Coordinates of C-alpha atoms in Angstrom, one line a residue:
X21 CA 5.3 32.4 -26.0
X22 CA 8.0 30.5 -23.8
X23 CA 7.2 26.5 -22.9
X24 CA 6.4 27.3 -19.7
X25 CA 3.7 29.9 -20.7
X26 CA 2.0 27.3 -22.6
X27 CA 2.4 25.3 -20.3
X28 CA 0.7 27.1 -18.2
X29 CA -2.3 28.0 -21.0
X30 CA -2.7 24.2 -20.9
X31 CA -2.9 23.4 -17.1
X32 CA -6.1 26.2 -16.9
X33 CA -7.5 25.0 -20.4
X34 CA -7.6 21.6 -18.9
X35 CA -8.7 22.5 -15.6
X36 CA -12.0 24.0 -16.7
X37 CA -12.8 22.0 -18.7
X38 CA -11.9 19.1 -16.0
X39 CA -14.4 20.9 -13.9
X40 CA -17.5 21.1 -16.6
X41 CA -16.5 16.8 -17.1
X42 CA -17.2 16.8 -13.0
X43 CA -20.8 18.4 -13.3
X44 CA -21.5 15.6 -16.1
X45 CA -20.5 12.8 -13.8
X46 CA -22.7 14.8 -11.2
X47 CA -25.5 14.2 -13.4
X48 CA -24.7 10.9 -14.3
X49 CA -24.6 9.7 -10.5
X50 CA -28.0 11.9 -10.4
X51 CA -29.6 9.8 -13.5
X52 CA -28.8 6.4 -11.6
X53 CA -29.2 7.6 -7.9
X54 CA -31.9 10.5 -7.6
X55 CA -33.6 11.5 -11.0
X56 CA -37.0 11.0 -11.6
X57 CA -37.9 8.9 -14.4
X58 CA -39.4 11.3 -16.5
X59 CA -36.7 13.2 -16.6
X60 CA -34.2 10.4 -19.0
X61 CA -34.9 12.4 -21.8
X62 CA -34.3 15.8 -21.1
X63 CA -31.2 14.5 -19.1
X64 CA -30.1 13.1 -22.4
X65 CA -30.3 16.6 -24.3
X66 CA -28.3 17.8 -21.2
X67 CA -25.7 15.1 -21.4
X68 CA -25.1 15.2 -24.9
X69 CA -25.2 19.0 -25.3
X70 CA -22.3 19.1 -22.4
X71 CA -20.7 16.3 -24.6
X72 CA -20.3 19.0 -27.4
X73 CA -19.3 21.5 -25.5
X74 CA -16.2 19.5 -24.1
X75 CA -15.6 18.2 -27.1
X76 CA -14.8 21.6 -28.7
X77 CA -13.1 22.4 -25.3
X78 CA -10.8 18.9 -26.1
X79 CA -10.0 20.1 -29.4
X80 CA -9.8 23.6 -29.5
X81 CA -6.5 23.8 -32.1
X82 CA -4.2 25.9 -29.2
X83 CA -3.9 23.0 -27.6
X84 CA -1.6 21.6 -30.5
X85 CA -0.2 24.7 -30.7
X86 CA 0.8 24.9 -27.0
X87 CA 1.8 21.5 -26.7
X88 CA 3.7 22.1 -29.7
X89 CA 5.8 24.5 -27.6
X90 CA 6.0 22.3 -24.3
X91 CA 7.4 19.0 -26.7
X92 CA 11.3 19.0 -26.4
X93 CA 11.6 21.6 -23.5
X94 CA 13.3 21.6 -20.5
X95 CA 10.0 21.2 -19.4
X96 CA 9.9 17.3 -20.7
X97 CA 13.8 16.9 -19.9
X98 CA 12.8 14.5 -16.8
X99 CA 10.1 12.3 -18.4
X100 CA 9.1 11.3 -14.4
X101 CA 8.5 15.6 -13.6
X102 CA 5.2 16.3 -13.2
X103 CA 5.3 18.7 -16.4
X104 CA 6.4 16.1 -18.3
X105 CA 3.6 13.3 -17.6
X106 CA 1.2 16.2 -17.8
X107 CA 2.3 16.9 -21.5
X108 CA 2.8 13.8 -22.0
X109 CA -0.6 12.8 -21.7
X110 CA -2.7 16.0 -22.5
X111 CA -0.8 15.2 -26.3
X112 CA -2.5 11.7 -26.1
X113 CA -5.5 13.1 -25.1
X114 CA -5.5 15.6 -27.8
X115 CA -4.7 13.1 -30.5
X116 CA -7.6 11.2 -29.9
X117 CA -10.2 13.7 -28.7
X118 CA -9.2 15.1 -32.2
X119 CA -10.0 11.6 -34.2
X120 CA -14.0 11.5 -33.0
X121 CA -15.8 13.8 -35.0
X122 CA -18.0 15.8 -32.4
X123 CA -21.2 14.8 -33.6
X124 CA -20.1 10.8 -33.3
X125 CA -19.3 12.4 -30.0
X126 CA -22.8 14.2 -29.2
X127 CA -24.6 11.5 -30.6
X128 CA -23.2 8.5 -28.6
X129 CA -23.8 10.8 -25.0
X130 CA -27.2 11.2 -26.5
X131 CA -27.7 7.5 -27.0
X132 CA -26.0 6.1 -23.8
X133 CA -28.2 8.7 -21.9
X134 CA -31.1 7.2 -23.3
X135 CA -29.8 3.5 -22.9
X136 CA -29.4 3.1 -19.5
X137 CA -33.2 3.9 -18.4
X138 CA -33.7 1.5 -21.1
X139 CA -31.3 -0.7 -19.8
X140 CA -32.8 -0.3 -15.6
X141 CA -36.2 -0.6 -16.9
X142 CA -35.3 -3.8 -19.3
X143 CA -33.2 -5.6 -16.8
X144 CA -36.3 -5.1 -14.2
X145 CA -38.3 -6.8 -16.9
X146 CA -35.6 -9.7 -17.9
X147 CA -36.6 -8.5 -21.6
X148 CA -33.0 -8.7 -23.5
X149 CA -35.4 -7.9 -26.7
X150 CA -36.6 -4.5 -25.2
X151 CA -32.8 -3.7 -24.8
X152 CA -31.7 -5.3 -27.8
X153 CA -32.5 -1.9 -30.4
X154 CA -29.9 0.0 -28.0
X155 CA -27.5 -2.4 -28.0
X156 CA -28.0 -2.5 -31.4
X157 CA -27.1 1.3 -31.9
X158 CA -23.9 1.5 -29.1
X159 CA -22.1 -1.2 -31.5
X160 CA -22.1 0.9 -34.3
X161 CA -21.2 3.9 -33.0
X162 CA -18.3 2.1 -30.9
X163 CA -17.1 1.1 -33.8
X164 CA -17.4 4.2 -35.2
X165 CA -15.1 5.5 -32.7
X166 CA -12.5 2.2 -33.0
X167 CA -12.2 3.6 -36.5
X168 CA -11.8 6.5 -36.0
X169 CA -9.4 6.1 -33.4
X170 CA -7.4 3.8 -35.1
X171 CA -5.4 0.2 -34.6
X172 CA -2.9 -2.0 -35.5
X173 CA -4.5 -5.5 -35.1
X174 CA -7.9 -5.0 -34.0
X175 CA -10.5 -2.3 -33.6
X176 CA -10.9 -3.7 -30.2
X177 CA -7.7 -2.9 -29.0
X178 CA -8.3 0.6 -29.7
X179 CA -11.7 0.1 -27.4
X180 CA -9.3 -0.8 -24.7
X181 CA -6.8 1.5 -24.9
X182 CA -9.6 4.0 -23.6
X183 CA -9.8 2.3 -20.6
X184 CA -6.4 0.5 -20.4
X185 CA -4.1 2.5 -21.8
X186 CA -1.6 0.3 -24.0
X187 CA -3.2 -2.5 -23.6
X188 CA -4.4 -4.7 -26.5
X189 CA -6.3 -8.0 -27.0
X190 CA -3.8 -9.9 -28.2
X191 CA -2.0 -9.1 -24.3
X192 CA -4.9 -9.7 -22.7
X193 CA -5.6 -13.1 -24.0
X194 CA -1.7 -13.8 -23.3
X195 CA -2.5 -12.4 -19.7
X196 CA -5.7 -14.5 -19.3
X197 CA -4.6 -17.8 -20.7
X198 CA -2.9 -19.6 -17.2
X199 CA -6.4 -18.0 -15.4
X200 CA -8.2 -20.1 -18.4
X201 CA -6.4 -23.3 -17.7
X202 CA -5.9 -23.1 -14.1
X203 CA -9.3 -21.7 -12.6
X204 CA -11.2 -24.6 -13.9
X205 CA -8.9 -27.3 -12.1
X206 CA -9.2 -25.7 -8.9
X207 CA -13.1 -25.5 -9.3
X208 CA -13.0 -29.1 -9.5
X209 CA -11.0 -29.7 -6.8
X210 CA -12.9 -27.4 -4.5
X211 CA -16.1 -29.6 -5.9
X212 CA -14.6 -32.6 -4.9
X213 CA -13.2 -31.2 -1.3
X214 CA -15.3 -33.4 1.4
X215 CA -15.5 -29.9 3.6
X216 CA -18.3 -27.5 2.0
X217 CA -19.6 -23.9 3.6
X218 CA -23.1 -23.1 5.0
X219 CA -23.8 -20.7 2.9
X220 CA -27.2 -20.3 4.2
X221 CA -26.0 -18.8 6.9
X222 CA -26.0 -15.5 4.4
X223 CA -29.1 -15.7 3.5
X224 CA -31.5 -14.9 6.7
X225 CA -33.0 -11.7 7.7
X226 CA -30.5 -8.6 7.4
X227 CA -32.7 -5.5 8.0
X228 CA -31.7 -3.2 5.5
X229 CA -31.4 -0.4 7.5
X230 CA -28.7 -2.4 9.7
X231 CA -26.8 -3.1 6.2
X232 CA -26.4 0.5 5.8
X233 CA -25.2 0.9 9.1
X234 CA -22.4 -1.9 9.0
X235 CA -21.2 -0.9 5.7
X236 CA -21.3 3.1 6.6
X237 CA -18.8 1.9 9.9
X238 CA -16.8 -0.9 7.5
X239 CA -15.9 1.8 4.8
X240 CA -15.1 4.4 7.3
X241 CA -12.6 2.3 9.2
X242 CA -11.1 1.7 5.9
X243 CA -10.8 5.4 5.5
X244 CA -13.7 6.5 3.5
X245 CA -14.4 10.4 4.3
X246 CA -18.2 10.9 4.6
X247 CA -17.2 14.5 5.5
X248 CA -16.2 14.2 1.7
X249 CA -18.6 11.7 0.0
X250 CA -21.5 9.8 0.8
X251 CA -23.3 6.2 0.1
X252 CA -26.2 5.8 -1.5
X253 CA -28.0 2.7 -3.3
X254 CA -28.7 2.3 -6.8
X255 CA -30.0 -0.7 -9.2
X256 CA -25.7 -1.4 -10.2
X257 CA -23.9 -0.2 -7.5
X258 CA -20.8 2.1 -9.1
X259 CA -18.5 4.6 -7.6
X260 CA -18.0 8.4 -8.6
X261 CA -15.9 11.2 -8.5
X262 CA -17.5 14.5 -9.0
X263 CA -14.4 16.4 -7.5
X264 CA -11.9 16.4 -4.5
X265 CA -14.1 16.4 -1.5
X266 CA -17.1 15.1 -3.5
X267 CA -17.1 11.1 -4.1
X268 CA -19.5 8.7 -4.3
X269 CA -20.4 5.2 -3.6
X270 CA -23.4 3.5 -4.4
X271 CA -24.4 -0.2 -3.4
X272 CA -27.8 -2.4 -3.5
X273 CA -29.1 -4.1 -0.8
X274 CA -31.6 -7.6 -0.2
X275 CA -33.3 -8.0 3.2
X276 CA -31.9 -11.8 2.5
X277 CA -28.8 -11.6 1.5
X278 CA -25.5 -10.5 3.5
X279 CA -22.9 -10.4 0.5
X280 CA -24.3 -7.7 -2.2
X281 CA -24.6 -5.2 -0.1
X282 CA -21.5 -5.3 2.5
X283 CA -18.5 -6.4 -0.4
X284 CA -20.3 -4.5 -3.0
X285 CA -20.1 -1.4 -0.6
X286 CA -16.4 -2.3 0.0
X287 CA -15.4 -2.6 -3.2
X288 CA -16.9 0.9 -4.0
X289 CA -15.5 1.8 -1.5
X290 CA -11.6 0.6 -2.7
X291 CA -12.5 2.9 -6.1
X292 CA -13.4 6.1 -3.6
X293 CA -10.0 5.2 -1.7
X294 CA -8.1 5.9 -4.3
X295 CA -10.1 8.7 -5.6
X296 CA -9.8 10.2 -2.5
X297 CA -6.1 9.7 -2.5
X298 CA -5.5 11.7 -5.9
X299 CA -3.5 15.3 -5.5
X300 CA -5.7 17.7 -4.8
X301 CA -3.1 20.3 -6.1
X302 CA -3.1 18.7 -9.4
X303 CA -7.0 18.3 -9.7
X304 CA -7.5 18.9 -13.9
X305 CA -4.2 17.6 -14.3
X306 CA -2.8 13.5 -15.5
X307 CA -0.8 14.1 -12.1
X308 CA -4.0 14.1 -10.6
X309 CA -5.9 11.4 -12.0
X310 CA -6.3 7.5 -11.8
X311 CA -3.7 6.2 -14.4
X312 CA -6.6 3.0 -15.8
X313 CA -9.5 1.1 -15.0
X314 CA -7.3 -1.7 -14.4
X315 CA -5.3 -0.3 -11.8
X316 CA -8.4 1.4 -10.5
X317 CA -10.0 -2.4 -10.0
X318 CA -6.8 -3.6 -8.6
X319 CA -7.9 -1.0 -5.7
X320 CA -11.3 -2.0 -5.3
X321 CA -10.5 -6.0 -5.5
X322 CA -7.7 -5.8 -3.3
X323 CA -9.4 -3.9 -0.5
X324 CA -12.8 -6.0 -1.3
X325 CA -11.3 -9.5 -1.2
X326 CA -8.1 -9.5 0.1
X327 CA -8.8 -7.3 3.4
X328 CA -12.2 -7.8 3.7
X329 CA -12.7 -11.7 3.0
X330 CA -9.9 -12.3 5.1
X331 CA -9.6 -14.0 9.0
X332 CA -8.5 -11.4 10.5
X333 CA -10.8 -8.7 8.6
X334 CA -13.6 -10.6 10.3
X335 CA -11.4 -10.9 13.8
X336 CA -12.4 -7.6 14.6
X337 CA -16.0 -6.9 12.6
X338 CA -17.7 -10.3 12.9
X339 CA -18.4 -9.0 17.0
X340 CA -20.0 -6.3 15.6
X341 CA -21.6 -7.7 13.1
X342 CA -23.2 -10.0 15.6
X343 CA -24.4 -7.1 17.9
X344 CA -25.6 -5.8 14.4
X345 CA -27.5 -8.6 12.9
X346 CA -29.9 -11.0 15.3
X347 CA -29.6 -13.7 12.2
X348 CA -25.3 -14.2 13.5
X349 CA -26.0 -14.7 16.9
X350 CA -25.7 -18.4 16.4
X351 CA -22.8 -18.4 14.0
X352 CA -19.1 -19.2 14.3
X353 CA -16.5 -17.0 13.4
X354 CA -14.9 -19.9 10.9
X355 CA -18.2 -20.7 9.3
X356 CA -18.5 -16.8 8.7
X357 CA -15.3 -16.3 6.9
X358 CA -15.8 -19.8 5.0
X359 CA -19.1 -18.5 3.9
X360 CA -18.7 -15.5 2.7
X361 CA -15.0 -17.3 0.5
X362 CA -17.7 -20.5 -0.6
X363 CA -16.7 -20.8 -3.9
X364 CA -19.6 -22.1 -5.9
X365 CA -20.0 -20.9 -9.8
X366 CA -23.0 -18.4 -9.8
X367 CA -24.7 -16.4 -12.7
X368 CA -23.9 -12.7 -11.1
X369 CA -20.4 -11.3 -11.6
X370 CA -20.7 -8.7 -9.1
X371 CA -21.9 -11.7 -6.6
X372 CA -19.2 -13.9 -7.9
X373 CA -16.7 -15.9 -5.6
X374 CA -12.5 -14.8 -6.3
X375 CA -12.0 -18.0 -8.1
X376 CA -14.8 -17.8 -10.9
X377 CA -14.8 -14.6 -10.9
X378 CA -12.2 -14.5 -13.7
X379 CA -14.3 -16.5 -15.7
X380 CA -17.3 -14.0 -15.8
X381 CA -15.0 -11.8 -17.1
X382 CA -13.1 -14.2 -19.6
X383 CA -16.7 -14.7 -20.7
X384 CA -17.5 -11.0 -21.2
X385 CA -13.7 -10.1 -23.1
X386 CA -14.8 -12.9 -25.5
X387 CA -17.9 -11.5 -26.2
X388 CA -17.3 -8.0 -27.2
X389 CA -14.3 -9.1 -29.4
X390 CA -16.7 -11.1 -31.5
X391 CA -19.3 -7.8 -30.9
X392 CA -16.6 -5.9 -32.6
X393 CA -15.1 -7.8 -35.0
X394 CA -18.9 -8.5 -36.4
X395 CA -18.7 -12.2 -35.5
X396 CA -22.0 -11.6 -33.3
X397 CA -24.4 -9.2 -34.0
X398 CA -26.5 -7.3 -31.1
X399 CA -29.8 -8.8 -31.7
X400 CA -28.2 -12.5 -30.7
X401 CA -26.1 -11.4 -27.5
X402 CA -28.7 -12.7 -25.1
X403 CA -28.4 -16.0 -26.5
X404 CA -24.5 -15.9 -27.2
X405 CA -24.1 -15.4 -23.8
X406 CA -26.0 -18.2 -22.5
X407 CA -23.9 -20.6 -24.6
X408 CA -20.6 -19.3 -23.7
X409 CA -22.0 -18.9 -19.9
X410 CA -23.2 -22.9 -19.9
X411 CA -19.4 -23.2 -21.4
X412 CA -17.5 -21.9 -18.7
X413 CA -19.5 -22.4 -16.2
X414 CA -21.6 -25.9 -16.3
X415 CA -25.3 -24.4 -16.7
X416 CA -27.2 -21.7 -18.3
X417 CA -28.5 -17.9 -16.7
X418 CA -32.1 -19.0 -15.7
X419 CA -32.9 -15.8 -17.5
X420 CA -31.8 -12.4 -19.3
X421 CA -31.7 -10.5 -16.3
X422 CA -29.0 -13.2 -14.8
X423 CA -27.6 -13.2 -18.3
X424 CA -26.6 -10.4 -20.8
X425 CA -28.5 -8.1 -18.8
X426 CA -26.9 -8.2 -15.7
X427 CA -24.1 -5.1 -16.3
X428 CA -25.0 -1.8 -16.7
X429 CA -21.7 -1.1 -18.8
X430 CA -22.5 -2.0 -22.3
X431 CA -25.6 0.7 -21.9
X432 CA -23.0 3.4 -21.1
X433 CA -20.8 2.9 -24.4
X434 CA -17.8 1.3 -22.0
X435 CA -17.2 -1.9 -24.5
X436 CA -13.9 -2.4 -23.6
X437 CA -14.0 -2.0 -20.0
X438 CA -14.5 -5.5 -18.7
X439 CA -10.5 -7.3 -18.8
X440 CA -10.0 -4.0 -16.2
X441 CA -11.2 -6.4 -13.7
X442 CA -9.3 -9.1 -14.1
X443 CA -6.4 -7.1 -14.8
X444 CA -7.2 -5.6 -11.3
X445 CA -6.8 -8.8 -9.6
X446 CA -3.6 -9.1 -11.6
X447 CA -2.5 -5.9 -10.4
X448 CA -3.2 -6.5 -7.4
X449 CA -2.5 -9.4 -6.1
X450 CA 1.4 -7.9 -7.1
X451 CA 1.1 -4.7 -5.2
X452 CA -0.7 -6.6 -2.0
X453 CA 2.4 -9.3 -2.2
X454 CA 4.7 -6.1 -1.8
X455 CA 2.8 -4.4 0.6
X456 CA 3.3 -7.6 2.5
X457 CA 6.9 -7.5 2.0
X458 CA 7.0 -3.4 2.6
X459 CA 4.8 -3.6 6.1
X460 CA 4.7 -6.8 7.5
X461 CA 2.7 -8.5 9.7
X462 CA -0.4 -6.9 8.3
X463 CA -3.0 -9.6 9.5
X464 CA -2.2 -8.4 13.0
X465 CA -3.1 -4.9 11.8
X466 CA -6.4 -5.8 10.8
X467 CA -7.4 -7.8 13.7
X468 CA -6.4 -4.5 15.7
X469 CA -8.7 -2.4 13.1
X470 CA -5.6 -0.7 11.8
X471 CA -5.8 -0.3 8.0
X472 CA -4.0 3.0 7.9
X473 CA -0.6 2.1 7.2
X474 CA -2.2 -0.5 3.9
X475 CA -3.9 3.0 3.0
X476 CA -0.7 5.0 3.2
X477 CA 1.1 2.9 1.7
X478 CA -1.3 2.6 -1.6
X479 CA -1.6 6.7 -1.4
X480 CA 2.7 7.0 -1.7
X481 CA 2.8 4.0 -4.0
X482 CA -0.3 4.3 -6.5
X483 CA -2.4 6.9 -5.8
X484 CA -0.1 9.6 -5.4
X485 CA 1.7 8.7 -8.3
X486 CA -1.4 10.0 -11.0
X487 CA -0.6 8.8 -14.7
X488 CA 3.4 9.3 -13.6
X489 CA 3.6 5.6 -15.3
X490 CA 1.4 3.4 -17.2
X491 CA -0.1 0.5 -15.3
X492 CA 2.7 -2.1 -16.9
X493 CA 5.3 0.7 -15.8
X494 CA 3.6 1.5 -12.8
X495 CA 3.6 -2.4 -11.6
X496 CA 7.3 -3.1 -12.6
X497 CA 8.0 0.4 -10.5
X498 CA 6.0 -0.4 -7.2
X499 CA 6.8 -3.9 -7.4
X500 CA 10.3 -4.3 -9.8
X501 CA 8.8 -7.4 -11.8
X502 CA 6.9 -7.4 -14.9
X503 CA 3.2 -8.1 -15.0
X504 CA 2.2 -11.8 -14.1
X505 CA -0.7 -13.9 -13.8
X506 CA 1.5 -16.1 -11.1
X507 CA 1.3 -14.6 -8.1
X508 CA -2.8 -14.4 -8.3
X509 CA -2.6 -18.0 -8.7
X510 CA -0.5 -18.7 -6.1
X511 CA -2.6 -16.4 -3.6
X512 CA -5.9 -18.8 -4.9
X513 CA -4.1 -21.8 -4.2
X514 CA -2.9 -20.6 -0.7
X515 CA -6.7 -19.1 0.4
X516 CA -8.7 -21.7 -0.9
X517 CA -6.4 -25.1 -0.2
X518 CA -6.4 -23.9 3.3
X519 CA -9.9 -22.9 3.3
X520 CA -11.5 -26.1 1.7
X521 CA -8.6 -28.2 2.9
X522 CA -7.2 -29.2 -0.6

């Protein structure tokens, strides 16, 4: 067999079983969206039985046998060809899919399944308790799997790699440390700024199905297809991919409140953009898949704070939101966009300002270290949490369902997830400072409704680009400097002097 017939064995190999993946997440978007409630645990047996079955799909042994073939060809000559990345990472893919044993495997779908009904119906109740036996159970099979994956420093890091790949704690805490020292200080000044928002002018009457309305026309002139996804809500809101032509958003909406529902649907909506911008050609293939979580937040942040916090954003919807909502007829365009950048620390992370936002996830990295290393055990999470909360923060979650309970991703095995987000702003805030420099004027674009050319440009830059790079490469390639906490400080310090008058 010649490299390029295994080659070709792989790319259909991978594509099936690509496409059996896809009618898991369709279930999993079912569970949280549209599933009855007696039907969690049948939906488990589903879940983990298709768990199995890609598992031996993942590690059938041709797969080391073809990739074997492919590994020094011409095929991997150019390490930037599409071949190569592909080979490149099916091996890692391989290597690890081959460390879990399937029924750690089986048996942590089964159990995650299972969890987050638990999870929904113990969050409803605030009863951290209730949770706590699940909890209990997704620790020790993570760390199951950190072992079995293996790690140089930490079984943490071999958490994040899932999610981040190359990425360790060590990094991250490097990464994290300016955010640590500088976010607080500019807290304080913000405290101490004589000019404050109204934020109450958020929190009238907003007839739900207006919300859906607005935030159906605000993600559409983003460039969400709803010819090829839809929006629904859900108790977390989340965004899915099932395949091309088929993504979905999800967001939650209050009758009183403005915020959850519009920027939670946007920043969905910043995960779909990119999903939608994936090749289509290369669907079952690295070349056409997000590259990390972290680059995948850097999407939904950018498009959810940068574009659609900002003056100019508002320029052109705030009309329309007034002709939309009764409770903005009396509200000025400055006291809207001050409003919805207040800055005021909070006990939701998904409601949570841009400043403090890093701290909710600071909180949450620190957390599931000491979850992993053993230096907190499951059953004293709720409590943990408070303190480190009261530490960063000032005051303590009035209750578990503003506290530990608040995230569905712990429930879904995804320990290891949360730095993504911060990392995202990272990200971000460097590929937004060179789409500045790449496009120009693009406030004047927004106040026109133009966000097509900041779309383009993200689908040549990032999301056409698959897992061509690493996100550390993939930075230093878009932007040609290395990965810096900088210039998100310097955007803070711009937006919220101005803003607040520091």
């Amino acid at each position: 067999m010649t490299a390029r017939e295994a080659y070709d064995q792989l790319r259909t190999h991978h594509r099936e079983a690509v496409l059996f993946g896809s009618m898991g997440a369709l279930m999993g978007w079912d569970q949280r969206v549209m599933m009855p409630k007696n039907g969690s645990k049948f939906r488990a047996e589903q879940m983990a039985t298709l768990a199995g079955f890609l598992h031996d799909k993942e590690t059938d042994p041709r797969l080391g046998d073809w990739l074997a073939r492919c590994e020094g060809s011409e095929l991997t000559t150019d390490p930037t060809s599409v071949e190569a990345v592909n080979i490149r990472w099916w091996r890692r893919e391989f290597d690890q899919a081959t460390k879990i044993p399937k029924s750690l495997a089986v048996e942590m779908a089964r159990v995650t399944s299972l969890a987050e009904d638990e999870w929904a119906e113990s969050r409803a109740q605030s009863d951290f308790k209730r949770f706590e036996p699940w909890l209990s159970q997704i620790v020790d099979l993570t760390k199951q799997a950190a072992e079995c994956l293996g790690y140089e420093d930490e079984p943490y890091d071999a958490l994040l790699d899932r999610f981040e790949p190359g990425m360790t704690a060590k990094e991250i805490e490097r990464l994290f440390q300016p955010l640590r020292e500088y976010t607080p200080k500019l807290v304080q000044r913000i405290q101490d700024a004589p000019k404050k928002p109204n934020t109450s002018i958020l929190n009238r009457h907003f007839p739900v199905q207006d919300q859906v309305q607005f935030s159906r026309e605000a993600a559409a002139a983003l460039g969400f297809d709803f010819d090829s996804g839809r929006l629904d809500p859900t108790v977390h809101p989340f965004a899915c991919r099932v395949t091309p032509g088929d993504t979905r958003i999800t967001t939650r909406y209050y009758e009183d409140q403005f915020n959850p529902s519009f920027f939670g649907t946007i920043h969905e909506t910043g995960h779909a953009l990119y999903e939608m911008g994936l090749l289509e050609d290369h669907f079952g293939e690295p070349m056409g898949e997000s590259v990390s979580l972290g680059i995948h937040e850097s999407q939904s942040r950018m498009w959810e704070n940068v574009v659609a916090r900002s003056r100019p954003f508002w320029e052109k919807f705030f009309p329309i939101a007034q002709q939309r909502f009764s409770a903005l007829s009396d509200v000025s365009l400055d006291d809207f966009v001050f409003a919805v950048n207040a800055v005021k620390p909070s006990a939701i992370r998904v409601e949570a300002d841009e400043v403090t936002y890093n701290l909710h996830i600071m909180l949450r990295f620190e957390l599931e270290v000491a979850l992993i290393r053993g230096d907190i055990a499951a059953r004293d999470m709720a409590e943990a949490w408070k303190d480190k909360f009261e530490t960063y923060m000032g005051f303590r979650p009035p209750n578990d369902k503003e506290g530990a309970l608040q995230d569905v991703h712990w429930s879904g095995g995804m320990i290891g997830y949360f730095p993504t987000y911060s990392l995202g702003n990272l990200y971000g805030a460097m590929f937004y400072n060179q789409a500045l420099e790449d496009l120009g004027d693009l406030d004047s674009m927004y106040r026109r409704g133009e966000f097509s050319p900041l779309l383009d440009w993200l689908r040549k830059k990032i999301h056409n680009q698959g897992c061509r790079y690493d996100a550390k490469k993939l930075v230093e390639h878009v932007t040609g400097k290395p990965l810096s906490p900088q210039p998100l400080i310097d955007y803070m310090e711009a937006k919220f002097s101005a803003l607040y008058g520091l």
